[in-house]
């Protein structure tokens, strides 16, 4: 393990990676050119780290708010998770504003979906609502899938901002089966493999939604744990991060167990 960027102190400072300052870094994603983007939630900005180790502000002026516009003028409340689509648009789940934001390749920030109030409504654009927008991932058709933690659902947002419930019945429990009747505990993180299968970090379990829309539990259970093992014998405690490598292995950030 090495330090890639940041001086280890809380603050805000752009510049060479070793001297840069961040405050509460949460989401992280890379583009095809090797640039790293992080949601610096404490500074209410999206930061960019170039391959040559220079940290800059990609979007956000650091002031609390929900203003759309040019990247340097836009305001975020608490940006937390990031994902790119194939057109180099960057999506941000802005948990403090209860919305999904979009940063286009030319640096314009817009609110793609969400009313700004913590509720549950399907609909288009601002006629939709999220309870607690967390992890996001984008499929090959540029649909965004979002973990709506307090509504215990996976929401789907099409490129035109139409929001529907993709999986979960809203009940707090671990129930597998068809997407519409399956239940989640606290979905926080999501990743999509090349085949279109979705992997969800759901409190104490790793869940899978296959391309047929069936939800199953890959590992873990409905209660906290910390043991290694196979399937339900494995224990987790809070899964805010999940990723897939080129071989199809799943990696999770096991928050309360402070393990990877």
PDB file of C-alpha atoms in Angstrom:
ATOM      1  CA  UNK A   1       0.000   0.000   0.000  1.00  0.00           C
ATOM      2  CA  UNK A   2       1.340   3.437  -0.932  1.00  0.00           C
ATOM      3  CA  UNK A   3      -0.083   6.955  -0.705  1.00  0.00           C
ATOM      4  CA  UNK A   4      -1.165   8.114  -4.165  1.00  0.00           C
ATOM      5  CA  UNK A   5      -2.262  11.655  -3.295  1.00  0.00           C
ATOM      6  CA  UNK A   6      -2.778  13.737  -0.188  1.00  0.00           C
ATOM      7  CA  UNK A   7      -0.541  15.045   2.590  1.00  0.00           C
ATOM      8  CA  UNK A   8      -2.530  13.277   5.306  1.00  0.00           C
ATOM      9  CA  UNK A   9      -4.105  16.421   6.726  1.00  0.00           C
ATOM     10  CA  UNK A  10      -7.700  17.584   6.373  1.00  0.00           C
ATOM     11  CA  UNK A  11      -8.045  20.643   4.176  1.00  0.00           C
ATOM     12  CA  UNK A  12      -8.265  21.884   0.622  1.00  0.00           C
ATOM     13  CA  UNK A  13      -5.285  22.400  -1.654  1.00  0.00           C
ATOM     14  CA  UNK A  14      -4.699  21.635  -5.323  1.00  0.00           C
ATOM     15  CA  UNK A  15      -1.257  20.986  -6.764  1.00  0.00           C
ATOM     16  CA  UNK A  16       1.323  18.184  -6.652  1.00  0.00           C
ATOM     17  CA  UNK A  17      -0.185  14.985  -5.259  1.00  0.00           C
ATOM     18  CA  UNK A  18       2.091  14.745  -2.222  1.00  0.00           C
ATOM     19  CA  UNK A  19       1.177  18.248  -1.045  1.00  0.00           C
ATOM     20  CA  UNK A  20      -2.528  18.229  -1.962  1.00  0.00           C
ATOM     21  CA  UNK A  21      -5.170  18.304   0.756  1.00  0.00           C
ATOM     22  CA  UNK A  22      -8.539  16.545   0.820  1.00  0.00           C
ATOM     23  CA  UNK A  23     -11.432  16.416   3.274  1.00  0.00           C
ATOM     24  CA  UNK A  24     -13.566  13.250   3.511  1.00  0.00           C
ATOM     25  CA  UNK A  25     -12.831  11.456   0.260  1.00  0.00           C
ATOM     26  CA  UNK A  26     -15.537   8.906  -0.583  1.00  0.00           C
ATOM     27  CA  UNK A  27     -16.176   7.920  -4.212  1.00  0.00           C
ATOM     28  CA  UNK A  28     -13.380   7.181  -6.657  1.00  0.00           C
ATOM     29  CA  UNK A  29     -13.315   6.335 -10.370  1.00  0.00           C
ATOM     30  CA  UNK A  30     -10.819   6.318 -13.254  1.00  0.00           C
ATOM     31  CA  UNK A  31     -11.250   7.369 -16.869  1.00  0.00           C
ATOM     32  CA  UNK A  32      -9.734   5.692 -19.941  1.00  0.00           C
ATOM     33  CA  UNK A  33      -6.721   8.032 -19.873  1.00  0.00           C
ATOM     34  CA  UNK A  34      -5.665   7.112 -16.348  1.00  0.00           C
ATOM     35  CA  UNK A  35      -7.018  10.198 -14.596  1.00  0.00           C
ATOM     36  CA  UNK A  36      -8.435   9.505 -11.135  1.00  0.00           C
ATOM     37  CA  UNK A  37     -11.544  11.356  -9.932  1.00  0.00           C
ATOM     38  CA  UNK A  38     -12.599  11.494  -6.302  1.00  0.00           C
ATOM     39  CA  UNK A  39     -15.671  12.858  -4.571  1.00  0.00           C
ATOM     40  CA  UNK A  40     -14.183  15.132  -1.908  1.00  0.00           C
ATOM     41  CA  UNK A  41     -17.357  15.337   0.102  1.00  0.00           C
ATOM     42  CA  UNK A  42     -15.984  17.487   2.902  1.00  0.00           C
ATOM     43  CA  UNK A  43     -14.844  20.123   0.412  1.00  0.00           C
ATOM     44  CA  UNK A  44     -18.009  19.753  -1.713  1.00  0.00           C
ATOM     45  CA  UNK A  45     -15.923  19.273  -4.827  1.00  0.00           C
ATOM     46  CA  UNK A  46     -14.994  16.657  -7.397  1.00  0.00           C
ATOM     47  CA  UNK A  47     -11.195  16.457  -7.583  1.00  0.00           C
ATOM     48  CA  UNK A  48      -9.054  15.118 -10.419  1.00  0.00           C
ATOM     49  CA  UNK A  49      -5.621  13.505 -10.150  1.00  0.00           C
ATOM     50  CA  UNK A  50      -3.753  13.333 -13.456  1.00  0.00           C
ATOM     51  CA  UNK A  51      -1.342  10.489 -14.312  1.00  0.00           C
ATOM     52  CA  UNK A  52       1.584  12.838 -13.667  1.00  0.00           C
ATOM     53  CA  UNK A  53       0.366  13.433 -10.105  1.00  0.00           C
ATOM     54  CA  UNK A  54      -1.293  16.841 -10.280  1.00  0.00           C
ATOM     55  CA  UNK A  55      -4.468  17.381  -8.244  1.00  0.00           C
ATOM     56  CA  UNK A  56      -7.021  19.872  -9.555  1.00  0.00           C
ATOM     57  CA  UNK A  57     -10.665  20.719  -8.927  1.00  0.00           C
ATOM     58  CA  UNK A  58     -12.842  19.179 -11.627  1.00  0.00           C
ATOM     59  CA  UNK A  59     -16.202  20.556 -10.464  1.00  0.00           C
ATOM     60  CA  UNK A  60     -17.652  22.511  -7.566  1.00  0.00           C
ATOM     61  CA  UNK A  61     -16.766  25.867  -6.022  1.00  0.00           C
ATOM     62  CA  UNK A  62     -16.678  24.526  -2.471  1.00  0.00           C
ATOM     63  CA  UNK A  63     -19.826  26.287  -1.312  1.00  0.00           C
ATOM     64  CA  UNK A  64     -22.765  24.285  -0.015  1.00  0.00           C
ATOM     65  CA  UNK A  65     -25.710  24.205  -2.394  1.00  0.00           C
ATOM     66  CA  UNK A  66     -27.342  22.616  -5.421  1.00  0.00           C
ATOM     67  CA  UNK A  67     -26.578  25.124  -8.174  1.00  0.00           C
ATOM     68  CA  UNK A  68     -26.110  23.717 -11.669  1.00  0.00           C
ATOM     69  CA  UNK A  69     -23.905  25.341 -14.292  1.00  0.00           C
ATOM     70  CA  UNK A  70     -20.280  25.458 -15.355  1.00  0.00           C
ATOM     71  CA  UNK A  71     -18.009  23.213 -13.334  1.00  0.00           C
ATOM     72  CA  UNK A  72     -16.340  26.059 -11.454  1.00  0.00           C
ATOM     73  CA  UNK A  73     -19.661  27.673 -10.562  1.00  0.00           C
ATOM     74  CA  UNK A  74     -21.670  24.577  -9.611  1.00  0.00           C
ATOM     75  CA  UNK A  75     -22.390  23.743  -6.000  1.00  0.00           C
ATOM     76  CA  UNK A  76     -22.686  20.369  -4.298  1.00  0.00           C
ATOM     77  CA  UNK A  77     -23.864  19.526  -0.800  1.00  0.00           C
ATOM     78  CA  UNK A  78     -22.252  16.146  -0.134  1.00  0.00           C
ATOM     79  CA  UNK A  79     -21.051  14.364  -3.286  1.00  0.00           C
ATOM     80  CA  UNK A  80     -20.280  10.760  -2.480  1.00  0.00           C
ATOM     81  CA  UNK A  81     -20.219   8.204  -5.355  1.00  0.00           C
ATOM     82  CA  UNK A  82     -19.036   8.528  -8.956  1.00  0.00           C
ATOM     83  CA  UNK A  83     -19.422   6.660 -12.262  1.00  0.00           C
ATOM     84  CA  UNK A  84     -18.608   7.358 -15.923  1.00  0.00           C
ATOM     85  CA  UNK A  85     -20.672   6.458 -18.958  1.00  0.00           C
ATOM     86  CA  UNK A  86     -19.167   5.631 -22.357  1.00  0.00           C
ATOM     87  CA  UNK A  87     -19.517   9.269 -23.497  1.00  0.00           C
ATOM     88  CA  UNK A  88     -17.265  10.550 -20.690  1.00  0.00           C
ATOM     89  CA  UNK A  89     -20.151  11.996 -18.691  1.00  0.00           C
ATOM     90  CA  UNK A  90     -19.469  11.728 -14.972  1.00  0.00           C
ATOM     91  CA  UNK A  91     -22.396  10.975 -12.635  1.00  0.00           C
ATOM     92  CA  UNK A  92     -22.390  12.003  -8.990  1.00  0.00           C
ATOM     93  CA  UNK A  93     -24.757  10.902  -6.247  1.00  0.00           C
ATOM     94  CA  UNK A  94     -25.152  14.071  -4.180  1.00  0.00           C
ATOM     95  CA  UNK A  95     -26.421  12.610  -0.924  1.00  0.00           C
ATOM     96  CA  UNK A  96     -26.849  15.963   0.805  1.00  0.00           C
ATOM     97  CA  UNK A  97     -29.163  17.225  -1.927  1.00  0.00           C
ATOM     98  CA  UNK A  98     -30.864  13.811  -2.464  1.00  0.00           C
ATOM     99  CA  UNK A  99     -30.216  14.019  -6.206  1.00  0.00           C
ATOM    100  CA  UNK A 100     -28.188  12.522  -9.036  1.00  0.00           C
ATOM    101  CA  UNK A 101     -25.921  15.061 -10.762  1.00  0.00           C
ATOM    102  CA  UNK A 102     -24.300  14.819 -14.191  1.00  0.00           C
ATOM    103  CA  UNK A 103     -21.050  16.451 -15.277  1.00  0.00           C
ATOM    104  CA  UNK A 104     -20.790  16.434 -19.070  1.00  0.00           C
ATOM    105  CA  UNK A 105     -17.489  16.060 -20.893  1.00  0.00           C
ATOM    106  CA  UNK A 106     -17.447  19.831 -21.488  1.00  0.00           C
ATOM    107  CA  UNK A 107     -17.758  20.546 -17.759  1.00  0.00           C
ATOM    108  CA  UNK A 108     -21.444  21.451 -17.397  1.00  0.00           C
ATOM    109  CA  UNK A 109     -23.119  20.266 -14.184  1.00  0.00           C
ATOM    110  CA  UNK A 110     -26.833  19.441 -14.282  1.00  0.00           C
ATOM    111  CA  UNK A 111     -29.278  17.678 -11.994  1.00  0.00           C
ATOM    112  CA  UNK A 112     -30.406  14.579 -13.860  1.00  0.00           C
ATOM    113  CA  UNK A 113     -32.923  13.267 -11.321  1.00  0.00           C
ATOM    114  CA  UNK A 114     -34.263  13.916  -7.852  1.00  0.00           C
ATOM    115  CA  UNK A 115     -36.546  16.482  -6.258  1.00  0.00           C
ATOM    116  CA  UNK A 116     -34.098  17.545  -3.559  1.00  0.00           C
ATOM    117  CA  UNK A 117     -36.287  16.049  -0.815  1.00  0.00           C
ATOM    118  CA  UNK A 118     -35.689  12.681   0.858  1.00  0.00           C
ATOM    119  CA  UNK A 119     -38.718  10.689  -0.302  1.00  0.00           C
ATOM    120  CA  UNK A 120     -39.632   7.836  -2.632  1.00  0.00           C
ATOM    121  CA  UNK A 121     -41.138   8.654  -6.014  1.00  0.00           C
ATOM    122  CA  UNK A 122     -40.568   7.281  -9.480  1.00  0.00           C
ATOM    123  CA  UNK A 123     -40.844   9.778 -12.318  1.00  0.00           C
ATOM    124  CA  UNK A 124     -38.754  11.959 -14.589  1.00  0.00           C
ATOM    125  CA  UNK A 125     -36.149  14.470 -13.471  1.00  0.00           C
ATOM    126  CA  UNK A 126     -37.275  16.578 -10.547  1.00  0.00           C
ATOM    127  CA  UNK A 127     -40.563  14.660 -10.365  1.00  0.00           C
ATOM    128  CA  UNK A 128     -38.642  11.732  -8.889  1.00  0.00           C
ATOM    129  CA  UNK A 129     -37.252  11.384  -5.367  1.00  0.00           C
ATOM    130  CA  UNK A 130     -34.565   9.378  -3.608  1.00  0.00           C
ATOM    131  CA  UNK A 131     -34.311   8.554   0.064  1.00  0.00           C
ATOM    132  CA  UNK A 132     -30.545   8.289   0.380  1.00  0.00           C
ATOM    133  CA  UNK A 133     -28.656   8.101  -2.943  1.00  0.00           C
ATOM    134  CA  UNK A 134     -25.491   6.050  -2.490  1.00  0.00           C
ATOM    135  CA  UNK A 135     -23.483   3.857  -4.883  1.00  0.00           C
ATOM    136  CA  UNK A 136     -23.952   4.228  -8.637  1.00  0.00           C
ATOM    137  CA  UNK A 137     -22.946   2.274 -11.742  1.00  0.00           C
ATOM    138  CA  UNK A 138     -23.623   2.723 -15.462  1.00  0.00           C
ATOM    139  CA  UNK A 139     -24.519  -0.058 -17.908  1.00  0.00           C
ATOM    140  CA  UNK A 140     -23.639  -0.374 -21.596  1.00  0.00           C
ATOM    141  CA  UNK A 141     -26.797   1.548 -22.581  1.00  0.00           C
ATOM    142  CA  UNK A 142     -25.853   4.514 -20.338  1.00  0.00           C
ATOM    143  CA  UNK A 143     -28.536   3.739 -17.766  1.00  0.00           C
ATOM    144  CA  UNK A 144     -27.494   4.666 -14.245  1.00  0.00           C
ATOM    145  CA  UNK A 145     -28.289   2.241 -11.421  1.00  0.00           C
ATOM    146  CA  UNK A 146     -28.358   3.770  -7.966  1.00  0.00           C
ATOM    147  CA  UNK A 147     -28.464   2.284  -4.471  1.00  0.00           C
ATOM    148  CA  UNK A 148     -31.283   4.085  -2.661  1.00  0.00           C
ATOM    149  CA  UNK A 149     -30.339   3.014   0.840  1.00  0.00           C
ATOM    150  CA  UNK A 150     -33.187   4.266   3.018  1.00  0.00           C
ATOM    151  CA  UNK A 151     -35.789   3.170   0.453  1.00  0.00           C
ATOM    152  CA  UNK A 152     -33.987  -0.201   0.263  1.00  0.00           C
ATOM    153  CA  UNK A 153     -34.227  -0.308  -3.486  1.00  0.00           C
ATOM    154  CA  UNK A 154     -32.042  -0.241  -6.575  1.00  0.00           C
ATOM    155  CA  UNK A 155     -33.276   2.579  -8.799  1.00  0.00           C
ATOM    156  CA  UNK A 156     -32.756   2.865 -12.554  1.00  0.00           C
ATOM    157  CA  UNK A 157     -32.239   6.239 -14.223  1.00  0.00           C
ATOM    158  CA  UNK A 158     -32.373   6.381 -18.021  1.00  0.00           C
ATOM    159  CA  UNK A 159     -30.355   8.968 -20.008  1.00  0.00           C
ATOM    160  CA  UNK A 160     -33.402  11.275 -20.138  1.00  0.00           C
ATOM    161  CA  UNK A 161     -33.706  11.227 -16.335  1.00  0.00           C
ATOM    162  CA  UNK A 162     -36.624   8.810 -15.961  1.00  0.00           C
ATOM    163  CA  UNK A 163     -36.419   7.028 -12.601  1.00  0.00           C
ATOM    164  CA  UNK A 164     -37.962   3.616 -11.929  1.00  0.00           C
ATOM    165  CA  UNK A 165     -37.491   1.015  -9.208  1.00  0.00           C
ATOM    166  CA  UNK A 166     -35.373  -1.793 -10.634  1.00  0.00           C
ATOM    167  CA  UNK A 167     -35.176  -4.109  -7.617  1.00  0.00           C
ATOM    168  CA  UNK A 168     -36.402  -4.259  -4.040  1.00  0.00           C
ATOM    169  CA  UNK A 169     -39.793  -4.102  -2.347  1.00  0.00           C
ATOM    170  CA  UNK A 170     -38.740  -1.531   0.258  1.00  0.00           C
ATOM    171  CA  UNK A 171     -38.789  -3.940   3.200  1.00  0.00           C
ATOM    172  CA  UNK A 172     -35.702  -4.204   5.439  1.00  0.00           C
ATOM    173  CA  UNK A 173     -34.781  -7.868   5.132  1.00  0.00           C
ATOM    174  CA  UNK A 174     -32.655 -10.244   3.075  1.00  0.00           C
ATOM    175  CA  UNK A 175     -34.955 -12.012   0.642  1.00  0.00           C
ATOM    176  CA  UNK A 176     -33.825 -13.411  -2.701  1.00  0.00           C
ATOM    177  CA  UNK A 177     -35.998 -13.936  -5.780  1.00  0.00           C
ATOM    178  CA  UNK A 178     -37.487 -11.856  -8.598  1.00  0.00           C
ATOM    179  CA  UNK A 179     -36.332  -8.226  -8.504  1.00  0.00           C
ATOM    180  CA  UNK A 180     -39.776  -6.821  -7.714  1.00  0.00           C
ATOM    181  CA  UNK A 181     -40.292  -9.025  -4.631  1.00  0.00           C
ATOM    182  CA  UNK A 182     -36.693  -9.304  -3.391  1.00  0.00           C
ATOM    183  CA  UNK A 183     -35.699  -7.349  -0.297  1.00  0.00           C
ATOM    184  CA  UNK A 184     -32.542  -5.492   0.689  1.00  0.00           C
ATOM    185  CA  UNK A 185     -31.165  -4.470   4.072  1.00  0.00           C
ATOM    186  CA  UNK A 186     -29.128  -1.358   3.310  1.00  0.00           C
ATOM    187  CA  UNK A 187     -27.791  -1.276  -0.261  1.00  0.00           C
ATOM    188  CA  UNK A 188     -24.777   1.031  -0.398  1.00  0.00           C
ATOM    189  CA  UNK A 189     -22.508   0.062  -3.290  1.00  0.00           C
ATOM    190  CA  UNK A 190     -22.921  -1.376  -6.781  1.00  0.00           C
ATOM    191  CA  UNK A 191     -20.787  -2.652  -9.652  1.00  0.00           C
ATOM    192  CA  UNK A 192     -21.764  -4.073 -13.045  1.00  0.00           C
ATOM    193  CA  UNK A 193     -19.714  -6.707 -14.874  1.00  0.00           C
ATOM    194  CA  UNK A 194     -19.227  -6.960 -18.637  1.00  0.00           C
ATOM    195  CA  UNK A 195     -22.155  -9.377 -18.930  1.00  0.00           C
ATOM    196  CA  UNK A 196     -24.550  -6.968 -17.233  1.00  0.00           C
ATOM    197  CA  UNK A 197     -24.791  -8.706 -13.838  1.00  0.00           C
ATOM    198  CA  UNK A 198     -25.012  -6.343 -10.873  1.00  0.00           C
ATOM    199  CA  UNK A 199     -23.220  -6.854  -7.572  1.00  0.00           C
ATOM    200  CA  UNK A 200     -24.568  -5.007  -4.535  1.00  0.00           C
ATOM    201  CA  UNK A 201     -22.903  -4.325  -1.192  1.00  0.00           C
ATOM    202  CA  UNK A 202     -25.930  -4.768   1.081  1.00  0.00           C
ATOM    203  CA  UNK A 203     -25.014  -4.190   4.756  1.00  0.00           C
ATOM    204  CA  UNK A 204     -23.799  -7.697   5.680  1.00  0.00           C
ATOM    205  CA  UNK A 205     -24.062  -9.457   2.321  1.00  0.00           C
ATOM    206  CA  UNK A 206     -22.970  -9.301  -1.292  1.00  0.00           C
ATOM    207  CA  UNK A 207     -26.041  -9.609  -3.511  1.00  0.00           C
ATOM    208  CA  UNK A 208     -26.279 -10.332  -7.233  1.00  0.00           C
ATOM    209  CA  UNK A 209     -28.934  -9.237  -9.727  1.00  0.00           C
ATOM    210  CA  UNK A 210     -28.495 -11.273 -12.889  1.00  0.00           C
ATOM    211  CA  UNK A 211     -29.506 -10.211 -16.374  1.00  0.00           C
ATOM    212  CA  UNK A 212     -32.846 -11.981 -15.952  1.00  0.00           C
ATOM    213  CA  UNK A 213     -33.696  -9.786 -12.967  1.00  0.00           C
ATOM    214  CA  UNK A 214     -33.300 -12.420 -10.265  1.00  0.00           C
ATOM    215  CA  UNK A 215     -31.692 -11.418  -6.963  1.00  0.00           C
ATOM    216  CA  UNK A 216     -29.475 -13.885  -5.093  1.00  0.00           C
ATOM    217  CA  UNK A 217     -27.006 -13.710  -2.207  1.00  0.00           C
ATOM    218  CA  UNK A 218     -23.423 -14.464  -3.205  1.00  0.00           C
ATOM    219  CA  UNK A 219     -21.834 -14.168   0.244  1.00  0.00           C
ATOM    220  CA  UNK A 220     -22.787 -13.089   3.751  1.00  0.00           C
ATOM    221  CA  UNK A 221     -26.068 -13.106   5.632  1.00  0.00           C
ATOM    222  CA  UNK A 222     -28.624 -10.872   7.342  1.00  0.00           C
ATOM    223  CA  UNK A 223     -26.450 -10.181  10.389  1.00  0.00           C
ATOM    224  CA  UNK A 224     -23.053  -8.695  11.117  1.00  0.00           C
ATOM    225  CA  UNK A 225     -19.929 -10.840  11.150  1.00  0.00           C
ATOM    226  CA  UNK A 226     -16.212 -10.813  10.410  1.00  0.00           C
ATOM    227  CA  UNK A 227     -15.260 -14.374   9.481  1.00  0.00           C
ATOM    228  CA  UNK A 228     -13.878 -15.606   6.184  1.00  0.00           C
ATOM    229  CA  UNK A 229     -15.687 -18.460   4.507  1.00  0.00           C
ATOM    230  CA  UNK A 230     -17.885 -19.533   1.637  1.00  0.00           C
ATOM    231  CA  UNK A 231     -21.353 -18.165   0.949  1.00  0.00           C
ATOM    232  CA  UNK A 232     -23.466 -17.611   4.059  1.00  0.00           C
ATOM    233  CA  UNK A 233     -20.534 -18.589   6.298  1.00  0.00           C
ATOM    234  CA  UNK A 234     -18.723 -15.355   5.436  1.00  0.00           C
ATOM    235  CA  UNK A 235     -19.269 -12.334   7.641  1.00  0.00           C
ATOM    236  CA  UNK A 236     -19.330  -8.638   6.743  1.00  0.00           C
ATOM    237  CA  UNK A 237     -20.248  -5.412   8.504  1.00  0.00           C
ATOM    238  CA  UNK A 238     -21.037  -2.453   6.259  1.00  0.00           C
ATOM    239  CA  UNK A 239     -20.151  -2.596   2.555  1.00  0.00           C
ATOM    240  CA  UNK A 240     -19.806   0.953   1.171  1.00  0.00           C
ATOM    241  CA  UNK A 241     -17.453  -0.032  -1.654  1.00  0.00           C
ATOM    242  CA  UNK A 242     -17.461  -2.824  -4.241  1.00  0.00           C
ATOM    243  CA  UNK A 243     -15.496  -3.515  -7.418  1.00  0.00           C
ATOM    244  CA  UNK A 244     -14.766  -6.189 -10.007  1.00  0.00           C
ATOM    245  CA  UNK A 245     -11.374  -7.037 -11.513  1.00  0.00           C
ATOM    246  CA  UNK A 246     -10.651  -8.299 -15.026  1.00  0.00           C
ATOM    247  CA  UNK A 247     -10.899 -11.912 -13.851  1.00  0.00           C
ATOM    248  CA  UNK A 248     -14.358 -11.439 -12.335  1.00  0.00           C
ATOM    249  CA  UNK A 249     -13.231 -11.405  -8.700  1.00  0.00           C
ATOM    250  CA  UNK A 250     -15.304  -9.198  -6.383  1.00  0.00           C
ATOM    251  CA  UNK A 251     -13.648  -6.851  -3.891  1.00  0.00           C
ATOM    252  CA  UNK A 252     -15.495  -5.092  -1.078  1.00  0.00           C
ATOM    253  CA  UNK A 253     -14.646  -2.467   1.508  1.00  0.00           C
ATOM    254  CA  UNK A 254     -15.733  -4.010   4.826  1.00  0.00           C
ATOM    255  CA  UNK A 255     -16.163  -0.739   6.683  1.00  0.00           C
ATOM    256  CA  UNK A 256     -16.800  -1.637  10.305  1.00  0.00           C
ATOM    257  CA  UNK A 257     -14.348  -4.529  10.186  1.00  0.00           C
ATOM    258  CA  UNK A 258     -11.755  -2.137   8.678  1.00  0.00           C
ATOM    259  CA  UNK A 259     -10.779  -4.713   6.072  1.00  0.00           C
ATOM    260  CA  UNK A 260     -10.629  -5.032   2.307  1.00  0.00           C
TER     261      UNK A 260
END
